Every structure is written in C-alpha cells, then in structure tokens.
CSV table of C-alpha atoms and ligand atoms in Angstrom, one decimal:
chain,number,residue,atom,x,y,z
A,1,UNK,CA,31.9,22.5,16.6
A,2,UNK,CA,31.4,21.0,19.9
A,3,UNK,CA,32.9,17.3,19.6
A,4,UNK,CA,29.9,15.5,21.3
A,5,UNK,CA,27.8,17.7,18.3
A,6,UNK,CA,29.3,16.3,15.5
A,7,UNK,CA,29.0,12.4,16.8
A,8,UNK,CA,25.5,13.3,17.6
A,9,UNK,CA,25.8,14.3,13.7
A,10,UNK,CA,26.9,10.9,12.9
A,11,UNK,CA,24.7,9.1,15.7
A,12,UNK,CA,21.5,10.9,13.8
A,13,UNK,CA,22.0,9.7,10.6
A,14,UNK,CA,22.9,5.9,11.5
A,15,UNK,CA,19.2,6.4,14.0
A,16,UNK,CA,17.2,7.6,10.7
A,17,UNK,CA,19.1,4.8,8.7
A,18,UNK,CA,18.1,2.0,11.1
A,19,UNK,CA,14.6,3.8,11.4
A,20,UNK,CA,14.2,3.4,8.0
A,21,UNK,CA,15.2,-0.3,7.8
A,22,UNK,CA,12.9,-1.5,10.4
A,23,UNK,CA,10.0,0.3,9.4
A,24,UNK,CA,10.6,-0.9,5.7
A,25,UNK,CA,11.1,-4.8,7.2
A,26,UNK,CA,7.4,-3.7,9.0
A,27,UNK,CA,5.8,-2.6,5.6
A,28,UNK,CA,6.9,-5.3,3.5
A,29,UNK,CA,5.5,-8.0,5.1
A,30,UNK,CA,2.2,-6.0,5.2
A,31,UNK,CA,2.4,-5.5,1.5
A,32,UNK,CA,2.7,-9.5,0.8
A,33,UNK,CA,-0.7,-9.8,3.2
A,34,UNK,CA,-2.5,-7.1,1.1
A,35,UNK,CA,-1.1,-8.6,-1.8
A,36,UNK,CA,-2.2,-12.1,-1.0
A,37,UNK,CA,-5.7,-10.7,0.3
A,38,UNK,CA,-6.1,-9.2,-3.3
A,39,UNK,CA,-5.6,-12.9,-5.0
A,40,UNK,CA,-8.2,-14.4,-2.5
A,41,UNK,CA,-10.6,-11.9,-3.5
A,42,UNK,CA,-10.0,-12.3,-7.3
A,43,UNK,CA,-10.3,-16.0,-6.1
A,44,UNK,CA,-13.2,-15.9,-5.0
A,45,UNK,CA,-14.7,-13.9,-7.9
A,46,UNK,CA,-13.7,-16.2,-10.2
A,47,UNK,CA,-15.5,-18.9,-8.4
A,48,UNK,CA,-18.8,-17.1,-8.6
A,49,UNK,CA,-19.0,-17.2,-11.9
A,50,UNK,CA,-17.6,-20.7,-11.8
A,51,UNK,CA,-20.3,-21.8,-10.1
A,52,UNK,CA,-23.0,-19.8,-12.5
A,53,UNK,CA,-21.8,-21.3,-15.0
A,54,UNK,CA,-21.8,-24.6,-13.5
A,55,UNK,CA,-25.9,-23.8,-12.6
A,56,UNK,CA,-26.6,-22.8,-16.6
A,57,UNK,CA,-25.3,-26.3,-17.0
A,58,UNK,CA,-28.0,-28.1,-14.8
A,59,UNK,CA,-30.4,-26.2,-16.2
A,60,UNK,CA,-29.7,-27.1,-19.6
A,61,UNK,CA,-29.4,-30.8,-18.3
A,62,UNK,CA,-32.9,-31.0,-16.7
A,63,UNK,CA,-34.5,-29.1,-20.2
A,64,UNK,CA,-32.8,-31.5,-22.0
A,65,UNK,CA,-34.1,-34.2,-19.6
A,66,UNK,CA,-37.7,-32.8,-19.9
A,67,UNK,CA,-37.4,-32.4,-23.3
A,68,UNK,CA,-36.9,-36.2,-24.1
A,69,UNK,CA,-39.5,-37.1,-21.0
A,70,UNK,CA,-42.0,-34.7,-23.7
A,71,UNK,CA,-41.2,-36.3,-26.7
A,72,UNK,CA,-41.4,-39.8,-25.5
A,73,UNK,CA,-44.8,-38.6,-24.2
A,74,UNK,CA,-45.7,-37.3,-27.7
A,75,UNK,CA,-44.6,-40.6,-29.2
A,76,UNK,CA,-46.8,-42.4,-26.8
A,77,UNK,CA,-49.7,-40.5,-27.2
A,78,UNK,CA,-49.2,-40.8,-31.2
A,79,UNK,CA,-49.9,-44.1,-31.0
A,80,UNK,CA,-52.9,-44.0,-28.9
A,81,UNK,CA,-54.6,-41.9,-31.3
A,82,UNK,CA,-54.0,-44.3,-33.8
A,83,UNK,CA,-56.5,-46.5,-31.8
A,84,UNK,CA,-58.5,-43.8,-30.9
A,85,UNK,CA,-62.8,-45.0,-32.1
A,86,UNK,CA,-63.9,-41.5,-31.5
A,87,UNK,CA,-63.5,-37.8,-33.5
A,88,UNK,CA,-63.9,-36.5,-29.4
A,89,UNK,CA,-60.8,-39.0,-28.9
A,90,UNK,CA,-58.4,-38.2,-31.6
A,91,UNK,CA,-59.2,-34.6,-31.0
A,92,UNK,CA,-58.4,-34.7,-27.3
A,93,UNK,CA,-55.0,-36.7,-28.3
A,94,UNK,CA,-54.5,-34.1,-30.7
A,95,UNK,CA,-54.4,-31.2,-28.3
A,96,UNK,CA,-52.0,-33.4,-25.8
A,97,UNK,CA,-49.5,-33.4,-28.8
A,98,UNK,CA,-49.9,-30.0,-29.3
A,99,UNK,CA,-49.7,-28.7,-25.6
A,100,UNK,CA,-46.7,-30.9,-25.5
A,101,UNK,CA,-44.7,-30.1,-28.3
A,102,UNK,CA,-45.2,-26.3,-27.6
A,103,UNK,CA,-43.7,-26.8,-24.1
A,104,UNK,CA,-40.9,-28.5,-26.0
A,105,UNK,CA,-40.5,-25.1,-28.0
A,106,UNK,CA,-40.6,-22.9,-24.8
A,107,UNK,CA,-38.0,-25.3,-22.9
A,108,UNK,CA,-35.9,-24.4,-26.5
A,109,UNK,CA,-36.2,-21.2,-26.0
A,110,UNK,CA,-34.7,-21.0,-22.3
A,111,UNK,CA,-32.3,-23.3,-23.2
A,112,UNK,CA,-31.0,-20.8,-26.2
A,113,UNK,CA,-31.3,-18.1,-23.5
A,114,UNK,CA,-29.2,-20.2,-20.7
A,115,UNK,CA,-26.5,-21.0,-24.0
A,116,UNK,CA,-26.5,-17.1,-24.1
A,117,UNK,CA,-25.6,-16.8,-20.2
A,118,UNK,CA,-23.1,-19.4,-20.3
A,119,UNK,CA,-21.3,-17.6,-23.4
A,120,UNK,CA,-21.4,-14.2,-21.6
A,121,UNK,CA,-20.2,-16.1,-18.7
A,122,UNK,CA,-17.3,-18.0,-20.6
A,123,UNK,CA,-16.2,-14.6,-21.1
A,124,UNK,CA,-16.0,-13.7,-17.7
A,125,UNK,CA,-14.3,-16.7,-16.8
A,126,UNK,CA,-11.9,-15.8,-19.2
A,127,UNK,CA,-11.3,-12.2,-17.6
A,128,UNK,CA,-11.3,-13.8,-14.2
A,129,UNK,CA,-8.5,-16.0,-14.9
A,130,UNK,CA,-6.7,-13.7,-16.7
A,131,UNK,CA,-7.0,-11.1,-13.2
A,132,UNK,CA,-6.0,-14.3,-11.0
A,133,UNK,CA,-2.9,-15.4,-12.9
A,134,UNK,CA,-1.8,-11.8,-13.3
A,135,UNK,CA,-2.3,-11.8,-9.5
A,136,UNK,CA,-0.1,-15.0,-8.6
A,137,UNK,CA,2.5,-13.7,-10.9
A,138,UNK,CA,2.4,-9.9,-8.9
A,139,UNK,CA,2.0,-12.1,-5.3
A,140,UNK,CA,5.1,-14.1,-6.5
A,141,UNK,CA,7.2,-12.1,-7.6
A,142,UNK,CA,6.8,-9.2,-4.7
A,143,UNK,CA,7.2,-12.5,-2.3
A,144,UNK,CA,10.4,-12.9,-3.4
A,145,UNK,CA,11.7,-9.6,-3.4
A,146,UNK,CA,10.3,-8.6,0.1
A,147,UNK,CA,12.1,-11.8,1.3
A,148,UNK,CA,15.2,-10.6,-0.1
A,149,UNK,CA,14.9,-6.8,1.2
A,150,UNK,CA,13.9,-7.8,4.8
A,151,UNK,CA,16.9,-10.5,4.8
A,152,UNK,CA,19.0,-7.6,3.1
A,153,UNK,CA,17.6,-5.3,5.8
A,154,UNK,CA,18.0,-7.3,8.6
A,155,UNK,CA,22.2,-7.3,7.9
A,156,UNK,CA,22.1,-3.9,7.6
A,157,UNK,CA,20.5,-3.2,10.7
A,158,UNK,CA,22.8,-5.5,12.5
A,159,UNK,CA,25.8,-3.4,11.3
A,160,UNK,CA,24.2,0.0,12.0
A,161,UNK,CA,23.1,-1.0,15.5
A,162,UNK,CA,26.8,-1.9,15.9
A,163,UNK,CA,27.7,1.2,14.6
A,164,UNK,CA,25.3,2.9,17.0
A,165,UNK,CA,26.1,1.2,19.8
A,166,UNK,CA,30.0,2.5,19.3
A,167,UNK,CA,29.1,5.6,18.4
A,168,UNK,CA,27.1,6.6,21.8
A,169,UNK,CA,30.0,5.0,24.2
A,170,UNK,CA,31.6,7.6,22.9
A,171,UNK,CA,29.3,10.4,23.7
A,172,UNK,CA,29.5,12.2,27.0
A,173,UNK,CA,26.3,11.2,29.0
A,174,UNK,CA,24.5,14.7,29.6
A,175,UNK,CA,24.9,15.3,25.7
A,176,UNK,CA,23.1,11.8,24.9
A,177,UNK,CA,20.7,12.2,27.4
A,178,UNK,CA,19.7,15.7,25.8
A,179,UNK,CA,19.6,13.9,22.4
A,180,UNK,CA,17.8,10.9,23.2
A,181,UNK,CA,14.8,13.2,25.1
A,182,UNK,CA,14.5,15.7,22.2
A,183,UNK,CA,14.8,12.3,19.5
A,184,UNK,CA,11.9,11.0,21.1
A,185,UNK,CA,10.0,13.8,21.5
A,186,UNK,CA,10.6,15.6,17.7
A,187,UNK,CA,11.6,12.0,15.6
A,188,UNK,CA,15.0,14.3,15.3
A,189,UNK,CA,17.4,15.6,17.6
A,190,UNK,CA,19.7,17.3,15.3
A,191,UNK,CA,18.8,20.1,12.9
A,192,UNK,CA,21.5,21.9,10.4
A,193,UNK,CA,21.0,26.0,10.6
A,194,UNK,CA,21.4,26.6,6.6
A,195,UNK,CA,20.7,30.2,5.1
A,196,UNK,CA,19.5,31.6,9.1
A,197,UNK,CA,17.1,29.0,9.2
A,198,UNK,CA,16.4,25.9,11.2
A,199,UNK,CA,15.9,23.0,8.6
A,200,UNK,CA,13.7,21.0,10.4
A,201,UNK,CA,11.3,23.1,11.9
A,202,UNK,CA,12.0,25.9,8.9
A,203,UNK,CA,12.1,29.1,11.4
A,204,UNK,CA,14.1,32.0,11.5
A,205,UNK,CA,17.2,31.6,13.7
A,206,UNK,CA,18.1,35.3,15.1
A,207,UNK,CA,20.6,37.2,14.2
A,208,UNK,CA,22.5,37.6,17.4
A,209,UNK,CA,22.2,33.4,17.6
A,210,UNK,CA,22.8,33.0,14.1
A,211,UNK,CA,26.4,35.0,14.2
A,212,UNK,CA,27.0,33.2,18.0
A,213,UNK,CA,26.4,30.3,16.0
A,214,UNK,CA,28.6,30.8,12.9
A,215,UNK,CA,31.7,32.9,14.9
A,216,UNK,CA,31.8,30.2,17.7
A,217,UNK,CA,31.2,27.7,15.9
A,218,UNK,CA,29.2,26.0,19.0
A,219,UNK,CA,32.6,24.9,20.3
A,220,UNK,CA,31.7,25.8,24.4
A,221,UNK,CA,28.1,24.1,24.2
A,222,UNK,CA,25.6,23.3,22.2
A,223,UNK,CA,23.0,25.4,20.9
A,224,UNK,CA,18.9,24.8,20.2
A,225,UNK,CA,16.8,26.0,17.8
A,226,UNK,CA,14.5,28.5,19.5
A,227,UNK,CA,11.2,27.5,18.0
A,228,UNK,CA,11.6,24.0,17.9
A,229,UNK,CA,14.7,22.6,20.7
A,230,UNK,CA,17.1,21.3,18.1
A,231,UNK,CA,20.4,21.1,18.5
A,232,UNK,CA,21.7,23.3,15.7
A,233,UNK,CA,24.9,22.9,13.7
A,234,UNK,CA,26.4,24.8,11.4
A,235,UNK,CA,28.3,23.8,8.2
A,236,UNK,CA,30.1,26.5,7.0
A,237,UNK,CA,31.3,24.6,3.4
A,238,UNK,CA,27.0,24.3,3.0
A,239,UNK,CA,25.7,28.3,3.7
A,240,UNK,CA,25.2,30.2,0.7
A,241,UNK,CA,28.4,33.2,0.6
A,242,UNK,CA,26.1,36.2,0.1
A,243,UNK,CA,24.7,35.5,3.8
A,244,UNK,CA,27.7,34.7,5.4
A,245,UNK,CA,27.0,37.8,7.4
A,246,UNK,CA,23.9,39.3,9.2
A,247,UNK,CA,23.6,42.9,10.9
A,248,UNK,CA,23.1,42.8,14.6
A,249,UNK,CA,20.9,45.3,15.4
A,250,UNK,CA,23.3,47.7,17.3
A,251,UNK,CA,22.2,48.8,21.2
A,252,UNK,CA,21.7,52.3,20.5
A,253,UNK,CA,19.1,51.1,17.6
A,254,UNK,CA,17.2,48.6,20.4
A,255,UNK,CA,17.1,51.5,22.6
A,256,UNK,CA,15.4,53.7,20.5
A,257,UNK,CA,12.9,51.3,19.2
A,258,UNK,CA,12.0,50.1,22.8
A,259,UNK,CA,12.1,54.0,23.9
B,301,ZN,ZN1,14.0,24.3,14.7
C-alpha cells in the first residue's frame, strides 16, 4: 500500500471520530432546549386548568353570596307580610318569596353543575401534574447526562485533534491536499474496494483496476474510485477468497467485440 494511503487510513477514521464528537456535543445541548421547551408547555397547560378551576371557584363564591343576599331578602319580606292589611298585599309578598326562593333553586343548580366542572377539572390537574413531574424528572435527568457526554466529549476531542494534528505532519503535502479536497467535497476521502466494489459509493470497480489494485497493491500511487474519486484501498486479510481473482477480458476478445 502506498505509505501516505494507509496514514490517510488512520487520519480518516480519527476525522469521522472527531466529526462525530462535535456533532454529538451540537445535538445534546439542542436536545436539553427541546426538552426544556416540552416542560414549559406542559407548564403552561397545567396552568390553564389551574386557572379554570380557580374561575369555578368565584363562581361558586358569588352564588353563594347571592344566595344568602336572597334569603335574607326572603326573611325580610316574611316579615312584611306579616303586617301586610290587604289579601292584594300578602299575595304580592307571596309571589316575591316565591320568585325568590326559585332563583335560589336555579343558582343550586349551577352551583351543582360548576361542583361537576371543578371535579372533572381536579382530574385534570391531577393528569397535569403527573405530565409535569414526569417532565422535570426526564429534563433532569437528560441535563445531567448531556453535561457529562459533552465534558466527556470535549476530552476526547482534544486527544483526537492531537492525534490528527500528528498524524497529517506526517503526510506528504500533495497526498493531504488530495484528501482534504475530496473530504470536503464527499464527507469521505477514503473508501475500502471490498468484493470489486467501492464501499462508499457501492460501484463496480473494473476488472483491469480491480487486479492493478490487488497485484500492486497501490504501492507507486494512489488510486480513485472511478464513479465516485475515492482513494481506494485494498485489504487483502478483508476480501472474500472465492473472488480473489477476476478475468481480464483478454485483447483479442476486446477486438472482436469492438470489431
Ligand atoms: Zn466510489
């Protein structure tokens, strides 16, 4: 294998490693915010139906205001129609009582109706508090880990970037510069041929380039992948033994096809 190859090899893996780090020390933090976000919202539901329940509560306060304000009235009026001279009198008392006492019965009603809310409520609450606590607990416990990772992460990456930084001093400059353009064009410089094939862009590597490949061992210079501009390497202890060889279509047999 061509020496600068097999540190590219090496210089690939610690790039994809410190890819990985930073883009996992990016999500985390963005996972805490979503996470955080979430509790706000089940927050903020919870308050809604805090603050229904707090209105079923005023109502009921003001019925049972009203209600007291009505029988205080019926009391009153009780006693004027104990004084009342007239059968037009005591009948016209009469009919205040009764006007009164069956707004009392439909204030009852509404306030059984607004007990009925505040139950169905209560139960909401209940759910509510349950989502929220849940939530802190998730939010906490994904806090602490993400802190961990990134901190965990952020050693890591110091020690690969050392690595990395080592590793290309000791690559000859036309082979980095190949590496670094084809890197930041395909995400990947390097690509193993396996089985005749490229393995990162999955084409067919041909035989003639396959067998250059294999019997030279890309020793002189370094070889691409056709289709996609990989620098290809071959592991001989990885190909599968019943393709260790591919016929070459011999030159008489190209002749006589392109005759
Ligand atoms: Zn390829």
């Amino acid at each position: 294998m061509h020496p600068d190859l097999e540190k590219l090899i090496d210089l690939q893996k610690h790039d994809i490693e410190a890819k990985r780090l930073r883009d996992e020390m990016a999500a985390l933090p963005k996972l805490v915010a979503s996470l955080t976000a979430k509790l706000e919202a089940l927050k903020g539901q919870r308050a809604v139906v805090v603050g229904l329940i707090a209105k079923e509560e005023a109502l009921r306060r003001g019925q049972e205001s009203d209600v007291r304000d009505l029988k205080a009235k019926i009391a009153r009026v009780k006693k004027q129609a104990e004084l009342a001279t007239t059968a037009v009198q005591a009948t016209a008392y009469e009919h205040e009582i009764a006007f009164a006492e069956a707004k009392i019965s439909g204030i009852e009603d509404a306030e059984l109706e607004s007990l009925e809310r505040t139950d169905a409520l209560e139960a909401q609450k209940k759910l509510a508090d349950a989502a929220v606590g849940e939530a802190e607990a998730t939010l906490a416990r994904e806090s602490a880990r993400a802190s961990e990772t990134v901190a965990a992460d952020r050693k890591l990456l110091a020690e690969v970037e050392k690595l990395r930084a080592s590793e290309r001093a000791e690559i000859g400059e036309a082979a980095l510069s190949v590496y670094d353009r084809i890197a930041k064009a395909k995400g990947t410089a390097v690509s193993e041929a396996l089985n005749q094939k490229c393995t990162a862009c999955q084409m067919m590597v041909r035989p003639q380039r396959w067998n250059e490949l294999r019997d030279r061992n890309n020793d002189d210079q370094m070889m691409t992948c056709e289709s996609c501009g990989r620098l290809l390497f071959y592991d001989p202890a990885r190909d599968s033994p019943q393709r260790k060889t591919v016929p070459v279509e011999s030159i008489a047999a190209q002749i006589v096809r392109s005759l």
